Coordinates of C-alpha atoms in Angstrom, one line a residue:
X84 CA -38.5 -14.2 -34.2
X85 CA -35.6 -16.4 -33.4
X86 CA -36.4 -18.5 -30.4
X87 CA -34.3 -17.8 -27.5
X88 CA -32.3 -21.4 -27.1
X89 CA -31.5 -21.3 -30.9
X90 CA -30.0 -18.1 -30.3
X91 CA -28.0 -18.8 -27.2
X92 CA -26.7 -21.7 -29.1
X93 CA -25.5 -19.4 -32.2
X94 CA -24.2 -16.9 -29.8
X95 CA -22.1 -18.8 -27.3
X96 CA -18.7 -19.8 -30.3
X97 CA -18.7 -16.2 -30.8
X98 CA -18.2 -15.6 -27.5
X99 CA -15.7 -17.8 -26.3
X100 CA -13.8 -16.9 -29.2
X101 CA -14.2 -13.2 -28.0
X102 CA -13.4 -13.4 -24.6
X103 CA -10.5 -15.8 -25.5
X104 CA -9.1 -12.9 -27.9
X105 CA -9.4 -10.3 -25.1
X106 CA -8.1 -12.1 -22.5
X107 CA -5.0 -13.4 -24.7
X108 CA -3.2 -10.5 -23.0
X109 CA -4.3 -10.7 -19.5
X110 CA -1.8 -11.1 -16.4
X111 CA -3.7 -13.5 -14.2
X112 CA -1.2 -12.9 -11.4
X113 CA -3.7 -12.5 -8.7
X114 CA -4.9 -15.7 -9.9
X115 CA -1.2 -17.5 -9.5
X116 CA 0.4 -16.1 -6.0
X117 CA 3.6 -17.0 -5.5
X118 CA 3.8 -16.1 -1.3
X119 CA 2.1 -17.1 1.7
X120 CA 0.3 -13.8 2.1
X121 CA -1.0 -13.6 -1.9
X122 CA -1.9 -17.4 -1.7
X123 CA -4.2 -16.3 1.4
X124 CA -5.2 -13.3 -0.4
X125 CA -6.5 -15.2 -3.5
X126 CA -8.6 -18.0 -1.0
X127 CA -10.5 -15.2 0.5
X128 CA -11.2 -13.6 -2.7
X129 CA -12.8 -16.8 -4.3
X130 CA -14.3 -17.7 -0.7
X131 CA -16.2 -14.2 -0.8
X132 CA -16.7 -14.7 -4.7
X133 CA -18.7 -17.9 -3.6
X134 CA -20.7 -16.8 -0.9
X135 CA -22.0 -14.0 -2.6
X136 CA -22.8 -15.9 -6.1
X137 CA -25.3 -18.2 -3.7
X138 CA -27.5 -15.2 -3.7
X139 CA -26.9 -13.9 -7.5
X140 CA -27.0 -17.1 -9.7
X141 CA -30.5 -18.0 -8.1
X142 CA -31.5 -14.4 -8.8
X143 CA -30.3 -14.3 -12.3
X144 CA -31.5 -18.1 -13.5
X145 CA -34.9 -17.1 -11.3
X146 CA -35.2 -13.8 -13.5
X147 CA -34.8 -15.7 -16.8
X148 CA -37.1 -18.1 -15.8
X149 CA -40.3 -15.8 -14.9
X150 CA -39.6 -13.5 -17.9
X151 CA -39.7 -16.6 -20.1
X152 CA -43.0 -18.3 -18.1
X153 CA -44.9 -15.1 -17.6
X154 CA -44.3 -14.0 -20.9
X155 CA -47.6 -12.7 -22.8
X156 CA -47.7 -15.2 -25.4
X157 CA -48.0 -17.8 -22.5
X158 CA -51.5 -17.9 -21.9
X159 CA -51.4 -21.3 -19.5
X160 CA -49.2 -19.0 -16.8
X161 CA -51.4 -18.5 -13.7
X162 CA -52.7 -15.1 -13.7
X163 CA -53.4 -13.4 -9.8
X164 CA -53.2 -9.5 -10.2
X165 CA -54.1 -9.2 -6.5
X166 CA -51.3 -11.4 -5.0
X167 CA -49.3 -9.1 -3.1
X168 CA -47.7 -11.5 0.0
X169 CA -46.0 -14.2 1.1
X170 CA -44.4 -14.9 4.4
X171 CA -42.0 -18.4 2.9
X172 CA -41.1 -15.8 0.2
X173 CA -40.1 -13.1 2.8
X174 CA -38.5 -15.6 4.5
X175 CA -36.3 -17.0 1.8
X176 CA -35.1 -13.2 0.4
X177 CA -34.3 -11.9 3.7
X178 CA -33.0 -14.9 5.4
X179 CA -30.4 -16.1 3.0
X180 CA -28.7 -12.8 2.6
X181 CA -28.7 -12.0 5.9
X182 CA -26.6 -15.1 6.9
X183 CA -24.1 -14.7 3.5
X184 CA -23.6 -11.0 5.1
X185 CA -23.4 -12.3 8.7
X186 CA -21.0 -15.0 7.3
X187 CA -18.9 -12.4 5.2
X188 CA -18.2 -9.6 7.7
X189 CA -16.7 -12.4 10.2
X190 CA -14.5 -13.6 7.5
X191 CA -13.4 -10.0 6.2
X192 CA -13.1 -9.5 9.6
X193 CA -10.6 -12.0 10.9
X194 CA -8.7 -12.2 7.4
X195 CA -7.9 -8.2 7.7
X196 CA -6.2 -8.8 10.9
X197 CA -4.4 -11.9 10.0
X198 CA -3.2 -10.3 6.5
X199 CA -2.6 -6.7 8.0
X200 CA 0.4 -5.6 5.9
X201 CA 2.2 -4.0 9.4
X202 CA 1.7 -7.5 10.9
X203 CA 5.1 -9.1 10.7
X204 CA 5.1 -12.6 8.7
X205 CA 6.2 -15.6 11.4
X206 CA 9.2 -17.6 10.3
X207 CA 11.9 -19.4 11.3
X208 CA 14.6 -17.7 8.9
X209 CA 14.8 -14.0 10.2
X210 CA 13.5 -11.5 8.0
X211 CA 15.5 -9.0 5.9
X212 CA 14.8 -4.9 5.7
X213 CA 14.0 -3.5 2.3
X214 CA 13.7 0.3 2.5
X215 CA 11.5 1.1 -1.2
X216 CA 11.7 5.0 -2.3
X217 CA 9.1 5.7 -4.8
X218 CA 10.6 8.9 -7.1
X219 CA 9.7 10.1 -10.6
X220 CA 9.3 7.5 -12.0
X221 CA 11.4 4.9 -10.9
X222 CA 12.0 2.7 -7.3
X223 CA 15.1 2.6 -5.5
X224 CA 15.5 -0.4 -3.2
X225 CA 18.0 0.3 -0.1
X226 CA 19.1 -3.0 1.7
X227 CA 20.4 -1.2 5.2
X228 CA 21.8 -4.3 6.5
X229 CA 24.0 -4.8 3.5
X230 CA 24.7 -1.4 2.8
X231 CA 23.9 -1.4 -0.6
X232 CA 21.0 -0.2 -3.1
X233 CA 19.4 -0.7 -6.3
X234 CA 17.2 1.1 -8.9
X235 CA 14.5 -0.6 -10.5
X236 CA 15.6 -3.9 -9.5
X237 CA 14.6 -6.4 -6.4
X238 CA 16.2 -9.4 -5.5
X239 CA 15.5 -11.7 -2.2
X240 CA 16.2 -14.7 -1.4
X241 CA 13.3 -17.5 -1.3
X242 CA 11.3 -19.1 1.4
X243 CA 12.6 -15.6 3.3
X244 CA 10.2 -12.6 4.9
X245 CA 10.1 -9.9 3.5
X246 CA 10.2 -6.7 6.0
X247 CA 9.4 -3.4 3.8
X248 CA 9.8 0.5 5.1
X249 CA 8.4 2.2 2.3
X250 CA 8.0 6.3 1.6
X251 CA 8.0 8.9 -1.4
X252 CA 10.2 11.7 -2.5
X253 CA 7.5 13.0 -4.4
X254 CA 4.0 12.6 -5.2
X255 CA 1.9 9.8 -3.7
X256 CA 2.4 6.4 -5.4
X257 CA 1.5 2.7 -4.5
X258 CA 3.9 -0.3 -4.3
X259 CA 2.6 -3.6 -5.8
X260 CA 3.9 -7.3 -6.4
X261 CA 1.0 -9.0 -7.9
X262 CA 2.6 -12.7 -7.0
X263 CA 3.5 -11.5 -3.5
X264 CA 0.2 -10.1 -2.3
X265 CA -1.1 -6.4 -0.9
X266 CA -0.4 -3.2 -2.4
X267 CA 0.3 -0.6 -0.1
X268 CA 0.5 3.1 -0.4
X269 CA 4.0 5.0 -0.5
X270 CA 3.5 9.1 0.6
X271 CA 5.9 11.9 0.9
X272 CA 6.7 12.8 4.6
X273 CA 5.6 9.5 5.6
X274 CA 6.3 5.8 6.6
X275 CA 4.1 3.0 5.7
X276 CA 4.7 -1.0 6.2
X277 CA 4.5 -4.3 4.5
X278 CA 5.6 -7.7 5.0
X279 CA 5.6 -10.4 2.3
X280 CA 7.2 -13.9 1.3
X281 CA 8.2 -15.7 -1.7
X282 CA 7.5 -19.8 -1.6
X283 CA 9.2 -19.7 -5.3
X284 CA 12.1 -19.0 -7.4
X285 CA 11.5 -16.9 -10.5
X286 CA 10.8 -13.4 -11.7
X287 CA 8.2 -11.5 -10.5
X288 CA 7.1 -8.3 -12.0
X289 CA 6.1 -5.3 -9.6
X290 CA 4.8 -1.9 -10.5
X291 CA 3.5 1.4 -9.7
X292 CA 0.0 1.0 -8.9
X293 CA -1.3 4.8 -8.8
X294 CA -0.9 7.2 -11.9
X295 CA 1.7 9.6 -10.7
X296 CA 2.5 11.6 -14.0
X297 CA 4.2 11.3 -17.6
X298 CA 6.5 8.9 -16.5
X299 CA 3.9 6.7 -14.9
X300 CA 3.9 3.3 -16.8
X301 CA 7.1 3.1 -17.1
X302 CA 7.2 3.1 -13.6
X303 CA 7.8 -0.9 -13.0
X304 CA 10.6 -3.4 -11.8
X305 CA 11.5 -6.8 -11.4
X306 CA 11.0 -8.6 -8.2
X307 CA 13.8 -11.8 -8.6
X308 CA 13.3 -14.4 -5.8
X309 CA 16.2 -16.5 -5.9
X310 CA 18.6 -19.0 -3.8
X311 CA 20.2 -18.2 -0.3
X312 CA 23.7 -19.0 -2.7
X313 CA 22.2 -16.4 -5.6
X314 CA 21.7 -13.9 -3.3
X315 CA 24.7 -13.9 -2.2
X316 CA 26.1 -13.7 -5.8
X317 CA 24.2 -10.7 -6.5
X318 CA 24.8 -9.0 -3.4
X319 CA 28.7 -9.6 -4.1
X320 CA 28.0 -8.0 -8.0
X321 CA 26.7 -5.0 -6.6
X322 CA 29.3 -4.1 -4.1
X323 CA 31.7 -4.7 -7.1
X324 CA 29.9 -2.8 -9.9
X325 CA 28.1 0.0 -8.0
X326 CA 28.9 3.5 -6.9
X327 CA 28.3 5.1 -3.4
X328 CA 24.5 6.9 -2.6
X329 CA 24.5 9.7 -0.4
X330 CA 22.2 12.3 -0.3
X331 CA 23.6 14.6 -2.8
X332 CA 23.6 11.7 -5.1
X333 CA 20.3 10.6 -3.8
X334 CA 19.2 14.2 -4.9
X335 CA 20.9 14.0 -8.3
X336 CA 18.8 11.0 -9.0
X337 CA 15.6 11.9 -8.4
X338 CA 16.1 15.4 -10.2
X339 CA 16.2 13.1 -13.4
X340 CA 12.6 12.9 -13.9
X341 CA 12.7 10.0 -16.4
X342 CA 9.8 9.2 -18.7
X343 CA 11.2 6.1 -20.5
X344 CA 12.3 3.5 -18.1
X345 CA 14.9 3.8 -16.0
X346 CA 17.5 1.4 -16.3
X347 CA 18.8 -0.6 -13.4
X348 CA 21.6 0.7 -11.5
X349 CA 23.4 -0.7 -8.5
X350 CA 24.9 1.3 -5.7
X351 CA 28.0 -0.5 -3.8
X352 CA 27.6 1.7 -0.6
X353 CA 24.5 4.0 1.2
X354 CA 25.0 6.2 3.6
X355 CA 23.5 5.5 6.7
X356 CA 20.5 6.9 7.4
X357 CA 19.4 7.4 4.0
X358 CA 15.9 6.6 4.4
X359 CA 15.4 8.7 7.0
X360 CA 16.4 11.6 5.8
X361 CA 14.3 11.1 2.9
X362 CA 11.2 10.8 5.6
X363 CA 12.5 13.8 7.2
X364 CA 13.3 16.6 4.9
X365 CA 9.7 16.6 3.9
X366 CA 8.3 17.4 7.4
X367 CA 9.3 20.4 7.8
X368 CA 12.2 21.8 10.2
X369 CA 10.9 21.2 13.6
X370 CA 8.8 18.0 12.4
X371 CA 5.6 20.0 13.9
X372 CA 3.1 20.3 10.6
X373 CA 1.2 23.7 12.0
X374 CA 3.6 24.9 14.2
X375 CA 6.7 25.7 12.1
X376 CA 5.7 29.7 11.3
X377 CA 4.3 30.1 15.4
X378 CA 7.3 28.6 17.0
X379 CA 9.6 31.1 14.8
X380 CA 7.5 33.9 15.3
X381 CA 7.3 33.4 19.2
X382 CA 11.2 32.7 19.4
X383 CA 12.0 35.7 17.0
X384 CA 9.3 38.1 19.7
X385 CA 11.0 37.1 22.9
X386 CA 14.7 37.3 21.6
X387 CA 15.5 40.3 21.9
X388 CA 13.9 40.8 25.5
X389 CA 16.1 37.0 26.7
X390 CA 19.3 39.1 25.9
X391 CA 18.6 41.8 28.5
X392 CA 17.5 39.6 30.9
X393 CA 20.1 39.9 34.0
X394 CA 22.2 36.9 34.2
X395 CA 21.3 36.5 38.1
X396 CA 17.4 37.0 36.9
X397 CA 17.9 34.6 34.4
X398 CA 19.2 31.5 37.1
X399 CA 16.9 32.2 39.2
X400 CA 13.8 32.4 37.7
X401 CA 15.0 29.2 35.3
X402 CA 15.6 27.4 38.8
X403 CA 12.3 28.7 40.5
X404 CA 14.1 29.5 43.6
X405 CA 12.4 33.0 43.3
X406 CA 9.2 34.8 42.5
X407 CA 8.7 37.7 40.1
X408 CA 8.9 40.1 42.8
X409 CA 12.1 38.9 44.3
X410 CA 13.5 38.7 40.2
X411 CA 12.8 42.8 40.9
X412 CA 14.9 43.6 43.6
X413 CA 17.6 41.2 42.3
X414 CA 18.3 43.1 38.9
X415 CA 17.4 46.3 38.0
X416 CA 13.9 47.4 36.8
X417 CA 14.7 46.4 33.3
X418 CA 16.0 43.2 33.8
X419 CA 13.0 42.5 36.1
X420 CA 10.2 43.6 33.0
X421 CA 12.3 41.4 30.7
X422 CA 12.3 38.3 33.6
X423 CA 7.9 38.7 33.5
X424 CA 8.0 39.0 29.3
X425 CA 10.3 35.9 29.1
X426 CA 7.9 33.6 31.6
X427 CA 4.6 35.3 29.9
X428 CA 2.8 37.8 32.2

């Protein structure tokens, strides 16, 4: 039998060389932010990451330790099969962890508020609007303020907050800039938030973070964070290259349900109110989720009864300078029943 420190030394080359043939493809990202709100992301990460490895290392060297010491070819290990307590031992496992938990839910606690993604990031530059549209399978990036948009392509000036509106014309989907920090989900119907910040120039990739069909890994852009004077560069190359977005071109584009990726394309002028409308035409007419079938029924029953109703009926019982019994002597019997359907006795 091969002792086990001869064969932690043979193992360990193979190993490395392993995990550094795995990893030789790896995005470390998370592990290089780029923005004030990853950087703070990635100190709480290796902050919790510490905490909680002052309970497991001891447990794990402890555990290699007693299965070596107690093992049965040791016969000078103290043997005591009717030990069953000890209070400095219940103390040390229940103690300890205790604190680490007590320590961790005040830091979880006070990070999630300060790196809430609806909390707007403090600055002294103002911050720019980027509406993001999530569609099959591609991102399209409306900048209201400059009246322009792009597909599959982000640029933003550096050292400059970041203030996202973010929905879906389809199926659910999640927006992610590894660099820049938190992920946050884009739904149909709905309006979600998130604020970030470059501290660097360069080229950033972002992605989908949610499998939303065929199309789904294809589903990635590139986030550029550039100069105040390269910004402005690019934002005059897109009103001179682009074409104009409205929402029948905004409907032609996410009818093409790519599956490669989509290439970038700039749009020179958005119709106002774009974004909105995307939100909107997914809730329904009336914007009540429930109520849409009951409201039409209940106009479509009383109709016909509001067109008989006497015009002098009508003003008065709209006014509530009369009762229903005064509505009768008004207008004639018919008018009168139609005045006590239309107010619901």
């Amino acid at each position: 039998m091969i002792p086990l420190k001869t064969l932690g030394r043979l193992l360990r080359p193979g190993l490395l060389v392993a995990m550094a043939v795995f990893m030789t493809g790896c995005d470390w990202a998370l592990f290089d932010p780029k923005g004030q709100v990853a950087r703070e992301e990635l100190t709480l990460l290796i902050t919790c990451t510490v905490l909680m490895l002052l309970v497991v290392i001891p447990v794990i060297i402890m555990t290699l330790v007693f299965a070596w010491k107690y093992r049965a070819s040791n016969t000078n290990a103290r043997y005591e099969p009717e030990w069953s307590h000890s209070t400095a031992i219940e103390v040390v496992v229940w103690s300890i962890p205790c604190v680490i938990v007590l320590v961790l839910a005040v830091l979880c606690w006070k990070s999630s508020h300060a790196l809430d993604p609806y909390k707007p990031i403090e600055h002294e530059k103002p911050g720019i609007e980027i509406q993001a549209v999530s569609l099959d399978w591609k991102w399209l990036f409306v900048y209201p303020e400059e009246k322009i948009a792009v597909v599959n392509e982000l640029t933003f000036p550096v050292d400059t907050p970041l203030n996202f509106r973010i929905t879906a014309d389809t199926v659910m989907n999640v927006f992610f800039i590894p660099h820049l920090g938190s992920m946050i989900y884009s739904m149909a119907g709905m309006e979600t938030k998130l604020h970030l910040i470059a501290e660097e120039t360069g080229t950033f990739p972002g992605r989908s973070a949610h499998y939303s069909g065929a199309g789904f890994n294809k589903m990635y852009f590139d986030a550029h964070s550039v100069s105040d004077a390269e910004y402005q560069q690019w934002l005059d190359k897109v009103r001179a290259d682009g074409k104009s977005l409205d929402q029948a071109g905004f409907t032609a584009l996410g009818a093409e349900k790519n599956q490669d990726w989509y290439p970038v394309t700039y749009y020179s002028s958005v119709e106002t109110g774009l974004f909105d409308w995307v939100i909107n035409k997914h809730m329904g007419d009336n914007h009540h989720f429930g109520m849409k079938h009951d409201a039409a029924a209940g106009h479509d029953a009383h109709a016909g009864h509001a067109a008989d109703v006497a015009p002098a009926a009508q003003e008065q019982l709209h006014e509530g300078e009369v009762t229903d019994e005064h509505a009768g002597h008004d207008a004639d019997p018919h008018a009168a029943h139609a005045a006590h359907g239309a107010s619901g006795e």
